[in-house]
Amino acid sequence: MRTFAPLLLMLAAPAFAQGSGPTPALANRQLADPAQEAQAMRLMHSLRCIQCQGQSIADSDADMAGTMRAEVRQQIAAGQKPHAIRSWMIDRYGEWVSFEPDMKGAGLLLWIAPFLIFFASIWLARGLFRRRT
Amino acid sequence: MNRPWLLWIPLAVVAFFGGLAIFGLAEPEDTQVHSAMIGKKLPEFALPAATAGVPALSNTDMADGKPRLLNIFASWCLPCKAEAPYLEALKAAGVEIDAIAIRDKPEDVATFLAEFGNPFRRIGSDRELAVQLQLGSSGVPETYVIGGDGRILFQHMGDIRAEHVPMLIEKVNAAK
């Protein structure tokens, strides 16, 4: 049994867990136009994979990431603007899908917090230095 | 020191972030990515039949004035097998259920239905996950409540268990 155990493990369900189906053509094939491909690639690095949640769709090998890459490339090839494609994804999965939070609501706070903290600390430090002299 | 209250500001800031961290830890973690399509119309799609003998599925099939469930499943998905009896229970309660099979082969779907029963009116085959992406769905199984006008009303993520059956029946009835 011990000799067969690794063999049985290799046959275990997870190996087949993703089912079978064709991968969309544009999931792993670059666009013919290098400028468009670069644009698509930049966007793919800033969109989050739904299945393996820490990775961008450019880095992930999950099926859903492949489908999302194909969608991005298709829309770029059709002349769609990257910000519009990002909104298209956000319309379906919410803000969560984007690695670049929008500048509104809690996202706005994220963007301006560093500046707020910077100026607040200057203001605090100024007071301290003034007392020394 | 003419403004001693200034000294308290750093402490207040640290206390605020400490409180935020404790609040974050106490809050149960939700790692599911919910669809943002709730309240919107179904996307346009026309999927081929997933297996012989069960009709294909398009978005217009689900806009015939009757609310129903849309189940996203796959023959290779274990929790889909676990929820099969509860889908049967829903069907027995008069709920109409359509389905989309994800990354599946016709023969595998046929085997799955033969083993676990077929509670579905129609099954569309989404082999490239294209419709799943448009639905804002992030995995299998998932079950949506679809209004009679083809609007997405509710998303249930994960397998349907015994305790979810009455809730789903109520949601479908409420949409009538």
PDB file of C-alpha atoms in Angstrom:
ATOM      1  CA  MET A   1       0.000   0.000   0.000  1.00  0.00           C
ATOM      2  CA  ARG A   2       2.777   2.402   0.897  1.00  0.00           C
ATOM      3  CA  THR A   3       4.279   2.152  -2.558  1.00  0.00           C
ATOM      4  CA  PHE A   4       0.961   2.815  -4.185  1.00  0.00           C
ATOM      5  CA  ALA A   5      -0.086   5.668  -1.927  1.00  0.00           C
ATOM      6  CA  PRO A   6       1.778   8.416  -3.850  1.00  0.00           C
ATOM      7  CA  LEU A   7       0.355   7.047  -7.079  1.00  0.00           C
ATOM      8  CA  LEU A   8      -3.170   7.155  -5.665  1.00  0.00           C
ATOM      9  CA  LEU A   9      -2.568  10.691  -4.401  1.00  0.00           C
ATOM     10  CA  MET A  10      -1.569  11.740  -7.900  1.00  0.00           C
ATOM     11  CA  LEU A  11      -4.907  10.444  -9.114  1.00  0.00           C
ATOM     12  CA  ALA A  12      -6.834  12.227  -6.378  1.00  0.00           C
ATOM     13  CA  ALA A  13      -9.704  14.527  -7.243  1.00  0.00           C
ATOM     14  CA  PRO A  14      -7.845  17.872  -7.011  1.00  0.00           C
ATOM     15  CA  ALA A  15      -5.864  17.000 -10.131  1.00  0.00           C
ATOM     16  CA  PHE A  16      -9.141  17.034 -12.041  1.00  0.00           C
ATOM     17  CA  ALA A  17     -10.915  19.599  -9.929  1.00  0.00           C
ATOM     18  CA  GLN A  18     -11.101  22.287 -12.591  1.00  0.00           C
ATOM     19  CA  GLY A  19     -12.992  20.184 -15.074  1.00  0.00           C
ATOM     20  CA  SER A  20     -12.321  20.277 -18.731  1.00  0.00           C
ATOM     21  CA  GLY A  21     -13.037  22.826 -21.348  1.00  0.00           C
ATOM     22  CA  PRO A  22     -11.252  24.823 -23.974  1.00  0.00           C
ATOM     23  CA  THR A  23      -9.272  27.859 -22.817  1.00  0.00           C
ATOM     24  CA  PRO A  24     -10.332  31.025 -24.660  1.00  0.00           C
ATOM     25  CA  ALA A  25      -7.845  31.731 -27.457  1.00  0.00           C
ATOM     26  CA  LEU A  26      -6.860  35.172 -26.194  1.00  0.00           C
ATOM     27  CA  ALA A  27      -6.227  33.967 -22.626  1.00  0.00           C
ATOM     28  CA  ASN A  28      -2.656  33.033 -23.440  1.00  0.00           C
ATOM     29  CA  ARG A  29      -2.052  34.563 -26.860  1.00  0.00           C
ATOM     30  CA  GLN A  30      -0.750  38.087 -27.244  1.00  0.00           C
ATOM     31  CA  LEU A  31      -2.449  40.663 -29.415  1.00  0.00           C
ATOM     32  CA  ALA A  32      -0.784  41.261 -32.787  1.00  0.00           C
ATOM     33  CA  ASP A  33      -0.346  44.982 -32.119  1.00  0.00           C
ATOM     34  CA  PRO A  34       2.445  45.432 -29.505  1.00  0.00           C
ATOM     35  CA  ALA A  35       1.039  48.765 -28.317  1.00  0.00           C
ATOM     36  CA  GLN A  36      -2.379  47.202 -27.672  1.00  0.00           C
ATOM     37  CA  GLU A  37      -0.797  44.195 -25.986  1.00  0.00           C
ATOM     38  CA  ALA A  38       1.199  46.505 -23.685  1.00  0.00           C
ATOM     39  CA  GLN A  39      -1.989  48.371 -22.830  1.00  0.00           C
ATOM     40  CA  ALA A  40      -3.815  45.097 -22.118  1.00  0.00           C
ATOM     41  CA  MET A  41      -0.892  43.798 -20.051  1.00  0.00           C
ATOM     42  CA  ARG A  42      -0.809  46.940 -17.886  1.00  0.00           C
ATOM     43  CA  LEU A  43      -4.513  46.555 -17.200  1.00  0.00           C
ATOM     44  CA  MET A  44      -4.261  42.800 -16.520  1.00  0.00           C
ATOM     45  CA  HIS A  45      -1.628  43.440 -13.862  1.00  0.00           C
ATOM     46  CA  SER A  46      -4.051  45.706 -12.026  1.00  0.00           C
ATOM     47  CA  LEU A  47      -7.093  43.416 -12.086  1.00  0.00           C
ATOM     48  CA  ARG A  48      -7.553  40.835  -9.392  1.00  0.00           C
ATOM     49  CA  CYS A  49      -8.210  37.161 -10.092  1.00  0.00           C
ATOM     50  CA  ILE A  50     -11.534  35.967  -8.682  1.00  0.00           C
ATOM     51  CA  GLN A  51     -10.382  32.425  -8.001  1.00  0.00           C
ATOM     52  CA  CYS A  52      -6.917  32.892  -6.472  1.00  0.00           C
ATOM     53  CA  GLN A  53      -7.669  36.126  -4.789  1.00  0.00           C
ATOM     54  CA  GLY A  54      -4.193  37.506  -4.090  1.00  0.00           C
ATOM     55  CA  GLN A  55      -2.985  37.351  -7.686  1.00  0.00           C
ATOM     56  CA  SER A  56      -3.558  39.583 -10.656  1.00  0.00           C
ATOM     57  CA  ILE A  57      -5.159  37.995 -13.691  1.00  0.00           C
ATOM     58  CA  ALA A  58      -1.834  38.422 -15.516  1.00  0.00           C
ATOM     59  CA  ASP A  59      -0.077  36.211 -12.947  1.00  0.00           C
ATOM     60  CA  SER A  60      -2.783  33.654 -12.264  1.00  0.00           C
ATOM     61  CA  ASP A  61      -3.185  30.327 -14.014  1.00  0.00           C
ATOM     62  CA  ALA A  62      -6.785  29.843 -12.873  1.00  0.00           C
ATOM     63  CA  ASP A  63      -9.442  29.244 -15.528  1.00  0.00           C
ATOM     64  CA  MET A  64     -11.366  32.356 -14.574  1.00  0.00           C
ATOM     65  CA  ALA A  65      -8.197  34.461 -14.880  1.00  0.00           C
ATOM     66  CA  GLY A  66      -7.761  33.096 -18.427  1.00  0.00           C
ATOM     67  CA  THR A  67     -11.322  34.070 -19.298  1.00  0.00           C
ATOM     68  CA  MET A  68     -10.763  37.541 -17.818  1.00  0.00           C
ATOM     69  CA  ARG A  69      -7.509  37.991 -19.794  1.00  0.00           C
ATOM     70  CA  ALA A  70      -9.323  37.008 -22.979  1.00  0.00           C
ATOM     71  CA  GLU A  71     -12.079  39.523 -22.181  1.00  0.00           C
ATOM     72  CA  VAL A  72      -9.503  42.301 -21.590  1.00  0.00           C
ATOM     73  CA  ARG A  73      -7.632  41.540 -24.838  1.00  0.00           C
ATOM     74  CA  GLN A  74     -10.868  41.298 -26.834  1.00  0.00           C
ATOM     75  CA  GLN A  75     -12.105  44.643 -25.581  1.00  0.00           C
ATOM     76  CA  ILE A  76      -8.693  46.320 -26.089  1.00  0.00           C
ATOM     77  CA  ALA A  77      -8.544  44.928 -29.637  1.00  0.00           C
ATOM     78  CA  ALA A  78     -12.026  46.335 -30.227  1.00  0.00           C
ATOM     79  CA  GLY A  79     -10.699  49.774 -29.298  1.00  0.00           C
ATOM     80  CA  GLN A  80     -12.098  49.950 -25.774  1.00  0.00           C
ATOM     81  CA  LYS A  81     -10.272  52.201 -23.278  1.00  0.00           C
ATOM     82  CA  PRO A  82      -8.585  50.498 -20.276  1.00  0.00           C
ATOM     83  CA  HIS A  83     -10.550  52.545 -17.714  1.00  0.00           C
ATOM     84  CA  ALA A  84     -13.794  51.489 -19.386  1.00  0.00           C
ATOM     85  CA  ILE A  85     -12.756  47.818 -19.195  1.00  0.00           C
ATOM     86  CA  ARG A  86     -11.915  48.284 -15.526  1.00  0.00           C
ATOM     87  CA  SER A  87     -15.401  49.704 -14.963  1.00  0.00           C
ATOM     88  CA  TRP A  88     -16.851  46.766 -16.901  1.00  0.00           C
ATOM     89  CA  MET A  89     -15.177  44.381 -14.443  1.00  0.00           C
ATOM     90  CA  ILE A  90     -16.207  46.495 -11.423  1.00  0.00           C
ATOM     91  CA  ASP A  91     -19.820  46.435 -12.701  1.00  0.00           C
ATOM     92  CA  ARG A  92     -19.719  42.645 -12.335  1.00  0.00           C
ATOM     93  CA  TYR A  93     -17.536  41.982  -9.305  1.00  0.00           C
ATOM     94  CA  GLY A  94     -17.486  45.272  -7.408  1.00  0.00           C
ATOM     95  CA  GLU A  95     -14.508  47.456  -6.455  1.00  0.00           C
ATOM     96  CA  TRP A  96     -12.821  44.335  -5.120  1.00  0.00           C
ATOM     97  CA  VAL A  97     -11.724  43.238  -8.596  1.00  0.00           C
ATOM     98  CA  SER A  98      -9.464  46.255  -9.085  1.00  0.00           C
ATOM     99  CA  PHE A  99      -6.052  46.599  -7.489  1.00  0.00           C
ATOM    100  CA  GLU A 100      -6.303  50.359  -7.978  1.00  0.00           C
ATOM    101  CA  PRO A 101      -9.028  51.729  -5.731  1.00  0.00           C
ATOM    102  CA  ASP A 102     -11.203  54.451  -7.223  1.00  0.00           C
ATOM    103  CA  MET A 103     -10.795  57.994  -5.918  1.00  0.00           C
ATOM    104  CA  LYS A 104     -14.140  58.066  -4.142  1.00  0.00           C
ATOM    105  CA  GLY A 105     -15.544  56.985  -0.791  1.00  0.00           C
ATOM    106  CA  ALA A 106     -13.117  54.887   1.246  1.00  0.00           C
ATOM    107  CA  GLY A 107     -10.820  54.793  -1.796  1.00  0.00           C
ATOM    108  CA  LEU A 108     -10.447  58.566  -1.706  1.00  0.00           C
ATOM    109  CA  LEU A 109      -9.426  58.353   1.964  1.00  0.00           C
ATOM    110  CA  LEU A 110      -6.751  55.801   0.982  1.00  0.00           C
ATOM    111  CA  TRP A 111      -5.357  58.140  -1.668  1.00  0.00           C
ATOM    112  CA  ILE A 112      -5.245  61.286   0.451  1.00  0.00           C
ATOM    113  CA  ALA A 113      -4.318  59.721   3.826  1.00  0.00           C
ATOM    114  CA  PRO A 114      -0.527  59.849   3.152  1.00  0.00           C
ATOM    115  CA  PHE A 115      -0.721  63.574   2.348  1.00  0.00           C
ATOM    116  CA  LEU A 116      -2.927  64.266   5.366  1.00  0.00           C
ATOM    117  CA  ILE A 117      -0.517  62.432   7.674  1.00  0.00           C
ATOM    118  CA  PHE A 118       2.487  64.170   6.066  1.00  0.00           C
ATOM    119  CA  PHE A 119       1.118  67.668   6.572  1.00  0.00           C
ATOM    120  CA  ALA A 120      -0.217  66.895  10.038  1.00  0.00           C
ATOM    121  CA  SER A 121       3.214  65.671  11.147  1.00  0.00           C
ATOM    122  CA  ILE A 122       4.942  68.768   9.693  1.00  0.00           C
ATOM    123  CA  TRP A 123       2.482  70.911  11.601  1.00  0.00           C
ATOM    124  CA  LEU A 124       3.165  68.959  14.808  1.00  0.00           C
ATOM    125  CA  ALA A 125       6.954  69.027  14.330  1.00  0.00           C
ATOM    126  CA  ARG A 126       6.922  72.757  13.586  1.00  0.00           C
ATOM    127  CA  GLY A 127       5.371  73.408  16.950  1.00  0.00           C
ATOM    128  CA  LEU A 128       8.036  71.343  18.689  1.00  0.00           C
ATOM    129  CA  PHE A 129      10.945  73.082  16.939  1.00  0.00           C
ATOM    130  CA  ARG A 130       9.547  76.522  17.635  1.00  0.00           C
ATOM    131  CA  ARG A 131       9.581  75.879  21.376  1.00  0.00           C
ATOM    132  CA  ARG A 132      13.294  74.948  21.343  1.00  0.00           C
ATOM    133  CA  THR A 133      14.505  78.293  19.993  1.00  0.00           C
TER     134      THR A 133
ATOM    135  CA  MET B   1       4.091  73.894  27.257  1.00  0.00           C
ATOM    136  CA  ASN B   2       1.228  76.151  26.267  1.00  0.00           C
ATOM    137  CA  ARG B   3      -0.835  73.491  24.487  1.00  0.00           C
ATOM    138  CA  PRO B   4      -0.573  70.308  26.572  1.00  0.00           C
ATOM    139  CA  TRP B   5      -3.537  68.662  24.756  1.00  0.00           C
ATOM    140  CA  LEU B   6      -1.284  68.280  21.696  1.00  0.00           C
ATOM    141  CA  LEU B   7       0.535  65.516  23.539  1.00  0.00           C
ATOM    142  CA  TRP B   8      -2.604  63.392  23.464  1.00  0.00           C
ATOM    143  CA  ILE B   9      -2.893  63.400  19.684  1.00  0.00           C
ATOM    144  CA  PRO B  10      -0.320  60.629  19.019  1.00  0.00           C
ATOM    145  CA  LEU B  11      -1.966  58.474  21.695  1.00  0.00           C
ATOM    146  CA  ALA B  12      -5.379  59.089  20.156  1.00  0.00           C
ATOM    147  CA  VAL B  13      -4.070  58.116  16.708  1.00  0.00           C
ATOM    148  CA  VAL B  14      -2.480  54.923  18.043  1.00  0.00           C
ATOM    149  CA  ALA B  15      -5.659  54.089  19.967  1.00  0.00           C
ATOM    150  CA  PHE B  16      -7.714  54.652  16.800  1.00  0.00           C
ATOM    151  CA  PHE B  17      -5.593  52.268  14.716  1.00  0.00           C
ATOM    152  CA  GLY B  18      -5.449  49.755  17.586  1.00  0.00           C
ATOM    153  CA  GLY B  19      -9.229  49.865  17.844  1.00  0.00           C
ATOM    154  CA  LEU B  20      -9.532  49.445  14.074  1.00  0.00           C
ATOM    155  CA  ALA B  21      -7.281  46.370  14.207  1.00  0.00           C
ATOM    156  CA  ILE B  22      -9.291  44.795  17.044  1.00  0.00           C
ATOM    157  CA  PHE B  23     -12.532  45.571  15.205  1.00  0.00           C
ATOM    158  CA  GLY B  24     -11.095  43.963  12.062  1.00  0.00           C
ATOM    159  CA  LEU B  25     -10.127  40.838  13.983  1.00  0.00           C
ATOM    160  CA  ALA B  26     -13.526  40.539  15.659  1.00  0.00           C
ATOM    161  CA  GLU B  27     -15.409  40.888  12.374  1.00  0.00           C
ATOM    162  CA  PRO B  28     -15.875  37.458  10.752  1.00  0.00           C
ATOM    163  CA  GLU B  29     -13.875  37.249   7.542  1.00  0.00           C
ATOM    164  CA  ASP B  30     -15.777  37.179   4.268  1.00  0.00           C
ATOM    165  CA  THR B  31     -13.505  35.997   1.475  1.00  0.00           C
ATOM    166  CA  GLN B  32     -16.302  35.522  -1.033  1.00  0.00           C
ATOM    167  CA  VAL B  33     -16.495  37.865  -3.970  1.00  0.00           C
ATOM    168  CA  HIS B  34     -20.157  38.725  -4.354  1.00  0.00           C
ATOM    169  CA  SER B  35     -21.607  39.538  -7.726  1.00  0.00           C
ATOM    170  CA  ALA B  36     -22.272  43.206  -8.380  1.00  0.00           C
ATOM    171  CA  MET B  37     -25.012  42.243 -10.845  1.00  0.00           C
ATOM    172  CA  ILE B  38     -27.779  41.968  -8.249  1.00  0.00           C
ATOM    173  CA  GLY B  39     -30.728  44.100  -9.335  1.00  0.00           C
ATOM    174  CA  LYS B  40     -29.534  44.199 -12.928  1.00  0.00           C
ATOM    175  CA  LYS B  41     -30.837  42.375 -15.986  1.00  0.00           C
ATOM    176  CA  LEU B  42     -29.265  39.083 -16.986  1.00  0.00           C
ATOM    177  CA  PRO B  43     -26.494  39.572 -19.553  1.00  0.00           C
ATOM    178  CA  GLU B  44     -27.335  38.498 -23.081  1.00  0.00           C
ATOM    179  CA  PHE B  45     -26.196  34.982 -23.790  1.00  0.00           C
ATOM    180  CA  ALA B  46     -27.210  31.879 -25.720  1.00  0.00           C
ATOM    181  CA  LEU B  47     -25.505  28.747 -24.459  1.00  0.00           C
ATOM    182  CA  PRO B  48     -25.656  25.404 -26.265  1.00  0.00           C
ATOM    183  CA  ALA B  49     -27.263  22.416 -24.548  1.00  0.00           C
ATOM    184  CA  ALA B  50     -24.927  20.862 -21.984  1.00  0.00           C
ATOM    185  CA  THR B  51     -26.086  17.330 -22.734  1.00  0.00           C
ATOM    186  CA  ALA B  52     -28.500  15.495 -24.998  1.00  0.00           C
ATOM    187  CA  GLY B  53     -32.130  15.470 -23.874  1.00  0.00           C
ATOM    188  CA  VAL B  54     -32.081  18.717 -21.873  1.00  0.00           C
ATOM    189  CA  PRO B  55     -32.787  21.969 -23.773  1.00  0.00           C
ATOM    190  CA  ALA B  56     -30.188  24.736 -24.153  1.00  0.00           C
ATOM    191  CA  LEU B  57     -30.337  27.996 -22.199  1.00  0.00           C
ATOM    192  CA  SER B  58     -30.394  31.635 -23.253  1.00  0.00           C
ATOM    193  CA  ASN B  59     -31.142  34.749 -21.208  1.00  0.00           C
ATOM    194  CA  THR B  60     -34.505  35.216 -22.965  1.00  0.00           C
ATOM    195  CA  ASP B  61     -35.584  31.746 -21.755  1.00  0.00           C
ATOM    196  CA  MET B  62     -35.537  33.161 -18.242  1.00  0.00           C
ATOM    197  CA  ALA B  63     -37.539  36.311 -18.982  1.00  0.00           C
ATOM    198  CA  ASP B  64     -40.905  34.621 -19.550  1.00  0.00           C
ATOM    199  CA  GLY B  65     -42.677  36.239 -16.595  1.00  0.00           C
ATOM    200  CA  LYS B  66     -42.006  33.408 -14.169  1.00  0.00           C
ATOM    201  CA  PRO B  67     -39.397  33.770 -11.406  1.00  0.00           C
ATOM    202  CA  ARG B  68     -37.009  30.863 -11.021  1.00  0.00           C
ATOM    203  CA  LEU B  69     -33.588  29.749  -9.849  1.00  0.00           C
ATOM    204  CA  LEU B  70     -30.442  29.679 -11.948  1.00  0.00           C
ATOM    205  CA  ASN B  71     -27.975  27.106 -10.663  1.00  0.00           C
ATOM    206  CA  ILE B  72     -24.306  27.252 -11.658  1.00  0.00           C
ATOM    207  CA  PHE B  73     -22.826  23.784 -11.334  1.00  0.00           C
ATOM    208  CA  ALA B  74     -20.333  21.321 -12.762  1.00  0.00           C
ATOM    209  CA  SER B  75     -20.136  17.546 -12.799  1.00  0.00           C
ATOM    210  CA  TRP B  76     -16.577  17.738 -11.429  1.00  0.00           C
ATOM    211  CA  CYS B  77     -17.588  19.878  -8.452  1.00  0.00           C
ATOM    212  CA  LEU B  78     -18.002  18.036  -5.175  1.00  0.00           C
ATOM    213  CA  PRO B  79     -20.327  20.479  -3.345  1.00  0.00           C
ATOM    214  CA  CYS B  80     -22.581  20.331  -6.425  1.00  0.00           C
ATOM    215  CA  LYS B  81     -23.159  16.675  -5.633  1.00  0.00           C
ATOM    216  CA  ALA B  82     -23.894  17.561  -2.009  1.00  0.00           C
ATOM    217  CA  GLU B  83     -26.565  20.104  -2.976  1.00  0.00           C
ATOM    218  CA  ALA B  84     -28.295  17.818  -5.513  1.00  0.00           C
ATOM    219  CA  PRO B  85     -30.945  16.513  -3.039  1.00  0.00           C
ATOM    220  CA  TYR B  86     -31.844  20.074  -2.017  1.00  0.00           C
ATOM    221  CA  LEU B  87     -32.292  21.128  -5.628  1.00  0.00           C
ATOM    222  CA  GLU B  88     -34.651  18.148  -5.916  1.00  0.00           C
ATOM    223  CA  ALA B  89     -36.478  19.408  -2.807  1.00  0.00           C
ATOM    224  CA  LEU B  90     -36.798  22.861  -4.374  1.00  0.00           C
ATOM    225  CA  LYS B  91     -38.162  21.343  -7.563  1.00  0.00           C
ATOM    226  CA  ALA B  92     -40.632  19.284  -5.527  1.00  0.00           C
ATOM    227  CA  ALA B  93     -41.783  22.545  -3.916  1.00  0.00           C
ATOM    228  CA  GLY B  94     -42.670  23.848  -7.378  1.00  0.00           C
ATOM    229  CA  VAL B  95     -39.606  25.981  -8.018  1.00  0.00           C
ATOM    230  CA  GLU B  96     -38.415  25.975 -11.626  1.00  0.00           C
ATOM    231  CA  ILE B  97     -34.647  25.660 -11.946  1.00  0.00           C
ATOM    232  CA  ASP B  98     -32.430  26.384 -14.940  1.00  0.00           C
ATOM    233  CA  ALA B  99     -28.729  25.630 -14.879  1.00  0.00           C
ATOM    234  CA  ILE B 100     -25.383  26.470 -16.407  1.00  0.00           C
ATOM    235  CA  ALA B 101     -22.737  23.745 -16.479  1.00  0.00           C
ATOM    236  CA  ILE B 102     -19.224  25.118 -16.133  1.00  0.00           C
ATOM    237  CA  ARG B 103     -16.266  23.613 -18.049  1.00  0.00           C
ATOM    238  CA  ASP B 104     -18.087  20.375 -18.601  1.00  0.00           C
ATOM    239  CA  LYS B 105     -18.385  17.657 -21.228  1.00  0.00           C
ATOM    240  CA  PRO B 106     -21.793  16.376 -22.417  1.00  0.00           C
ATOM    241  CA  GLU B 107     -21.033  12.809 -21.322  1.00  0.00           C
ATOM    242  CA  ASP B 108     -19.912  13.950 -17.861  1.00  0.00           C
ATOM    243  CA  VAL B 109     -23.089  16.013 -17.417  1.00  0.00           C
ATOM    244  CA  ALA B 110     -25.161  12.997 -18.496  1.00  0.00           C
ATOM    245  CA  THR B 111     -23.393  10.765 -15.941  1.00  0.00           C
ATOM    246  CA  PHE B 112     -23.906  13.402 -13.234  1.00  0.00           C
ATOM    247  CA  LEU B 113     -27.639  13.704 -13.979  1.00  0.00           C
ATOM    248  CA  ALA B 114     -28.047   9.922 -14.115  1.00  0.00           C
ATOM    249  CA  GLU B 115     -26.466   9.586 -10.694  1.00  0.00           C
ATOM    250  CA  PHE B 116     -27.906  12.599  -8.864  1.00  0.00           C
ATOM    251  CA  GLY B 117     -31.159  13.216 -10.746  1.00  0.00           C
ATOM    252  CA  ASN B 118     -32.135  16.100 -12.989  1.00  0.00           C
ATOM    253  CA  PRO B 119     -34.010  18.945 -11.282  1.00  0.00           C
ATOM    254  CA  PHE B 120     -33.283  21.276 -14.214  1.00  0.00           C
ATOM    255  CA  ARG B 121     -35.624  22.536 -16.940  1.00  0.00           C
ATOM    256  CA  ARG B 122     -32.772  23.705 -19.138  1.00  0.00           C
ATOM    257  CA  ILE B 123     -28.971  23.405 -18.938  1.00  0.00           C
ATOM    258  CA  GLY B 124     -26.617  25.632 -20.892  1.00  0.00           C
ATOM    259  CA  SER B 125     -22.974  24.687 -21.340  1.00  0.00           C
ATOM    260  CA  ASP B 126     -20.434  27.410 -20.500  1.00  0.00           C
ATOM    261  CA  ARG B 127     -17.117  25.793 -21.338  1.00  0.00           C
ATOM    262  CA  GLU B 128     -15.039  28.979 -21.493  1.00  0.00           C
ATOM    263  CA  LEU B 129     -16.628  30.627 -18.414  1.00  0.00           C
ATOM    264  CA  ALA B 130     -17.727  33.536 -20.602  1.00  0.00           C
ATOM    265  CA  VAL B 131     -21.238  33.710 -19.132  1.00  0.00           C
ATOM    266  CA  GLN B 132     -19.940  33.101 -15.632  1.00  0.00           C
ATOM    267  CA  LEU B 133     -17.755  36.202 -16.020  1.00  0.00           C
ATOM    268  CA  GLN B 134     -20.688  38.270 -17.273  1.00  0.00           C
ATOM    269  CA  LEU B 135     -22.789  37.163 -14.314  1.00  0.00           C
ATOM    270  CA  GLY B 136     -20.129  38.257 -11.840  1.00  0.00           C
ATOM    271  CA  SER B 137     -20.085  34.687 -10.588  1.00  0.00           C
ATOM    272  CA  SER B 138     -16.894  33.529  -8.926  1.00  0.00           C
ATOM    273  CA  GLY B 139     -17.233  29.779  -8.562  1.00  0.00           C
ATOM    274  CA  VAL B 140     -19.347  26.659  -8.439  1.00  0.00           C
ATOM    275  CA  PRO B 141     -21.873  26.031  -7.080  1.00  0.00           C
ATOM    276  CA  GLU B 142     -23.828  29.239  -7.043  1.00  0.00           C
ATOM    277  CA  THR B 143     -27.562  29.811  -7.235  1.00  0.00           C
ATOM    278  CA  TYR B 144     -29.305  32.965  -8.412  1.00  0.00           C
ATOM    279  CA  VAL B 145     -32.912  33.998  -7.987  1.00  0.00           C
ATOM    280  CA  ILE B 146     -34.048  35.376 -11.358  1.00  0.00           C
ATOM    281  CA  GLY B 147     -37.191  37.520 -11.560  1.00  0.00           C
ATOM    282  CA  GLY B 148     -39.870  36.957 -14.213  1.00  0.00           C
ATOM    283  CA  ASP B 149     -38.494  39.935 -16.130  1.00  0.00           C
ATOM    284  CA  GLY B 150     -35.016  38.381 -16.302  1.00  0.00           C
ATOM    285  CA  ARG B 151     -33.590  40.503 -13.497  1.00  0.00           C
ATOM    286  CA  ILE B 152     -31.024  39.025 -11.078  1.00  0.00           C
ATOM    287  CA  LEU B 153     -32.522  39.338  -7.600  1.00  0.00           C
ATOM    288  CA  PHE B 154     -30.308  37.319  -5.293  1.00  0.00           C
ATOM    289  CA  GLN B 155     -27.066  35.347  -5.260  1.00  0.00           C
ATOM    290  CA  HIS B 156     -26.446  32.349  -3.044  1.00  0.00           C
ATOM    291  CA  MET B 157     -22.786  31.325  -2.991  1.00  0.00           C
ATOM    292  CA  GLY B 158     -21.683  27.793  -2.216  1.00  0.00           C
ATOM    293  CA  ASP B 159     -23.815  24.680  -1.953  1.00  0.00           C
ATOM    294  CA  ILE B 160     -27.472  24.816  -0.968  1.00  0.00           C
ATOM    295  CA  ARG B 161     -28.007  23.099   2.374  1.00  0.00           C
ATOM    296  CA  ALA B 162     -31.214  22.019   4.076  1.00  0.00           C
ATOM    297  CA  GLU B 163     -31.461  25.343   5.935  1.00  0.00           C
ATOM    298  CA  HIS B 164     -31.311  27.362   2.691  1.00  0.00           C
ATOM    299  CA  VAL B 165     -34.261  25.612   1.003  1.00  0.00           C
ATOM    300  CA  PRO B 166     -37.138  27.549   2.707  1.00  0.00           C
ATOM    301  CA  MET B 167     -35.283  30.838   2.212  1.00  0.00           C
ATOM    302  CA  LEU B 168     -34.875  30.206  -1.532  1.00  0.00           C
ATOM    303  CA  ILE B 169     -38.530  29.144  -1.920  1.00  0.00           C
ATOM    304  CA  GLU B 170     -39.574  32.337  -0.165  1.00  0.00           C
ATOM    305  CA  LYS B 171     -37.369  34.499  -2.385  1.00  0.00           C
ATOM    306  CA  VAL B 172     -38.782  32.918  -5.551  1.00  0.00           C
ATOM    307  CA  ASN B 173     -42.359  33.299  -4.274  1.00  0.00           C
ATOM    308  CA  ALA B 174     -41.699  36.899  -3.270  1.00  0.00           C
ATOM    309  CA  ALA B 175     -40.667  37.620  -6.869  1.00  0.00           C
ATOM    310  CA  LYS B 176     -44.013  36.454  -8.234  1.00  0.00           C
TER     311      LYS B 176
END
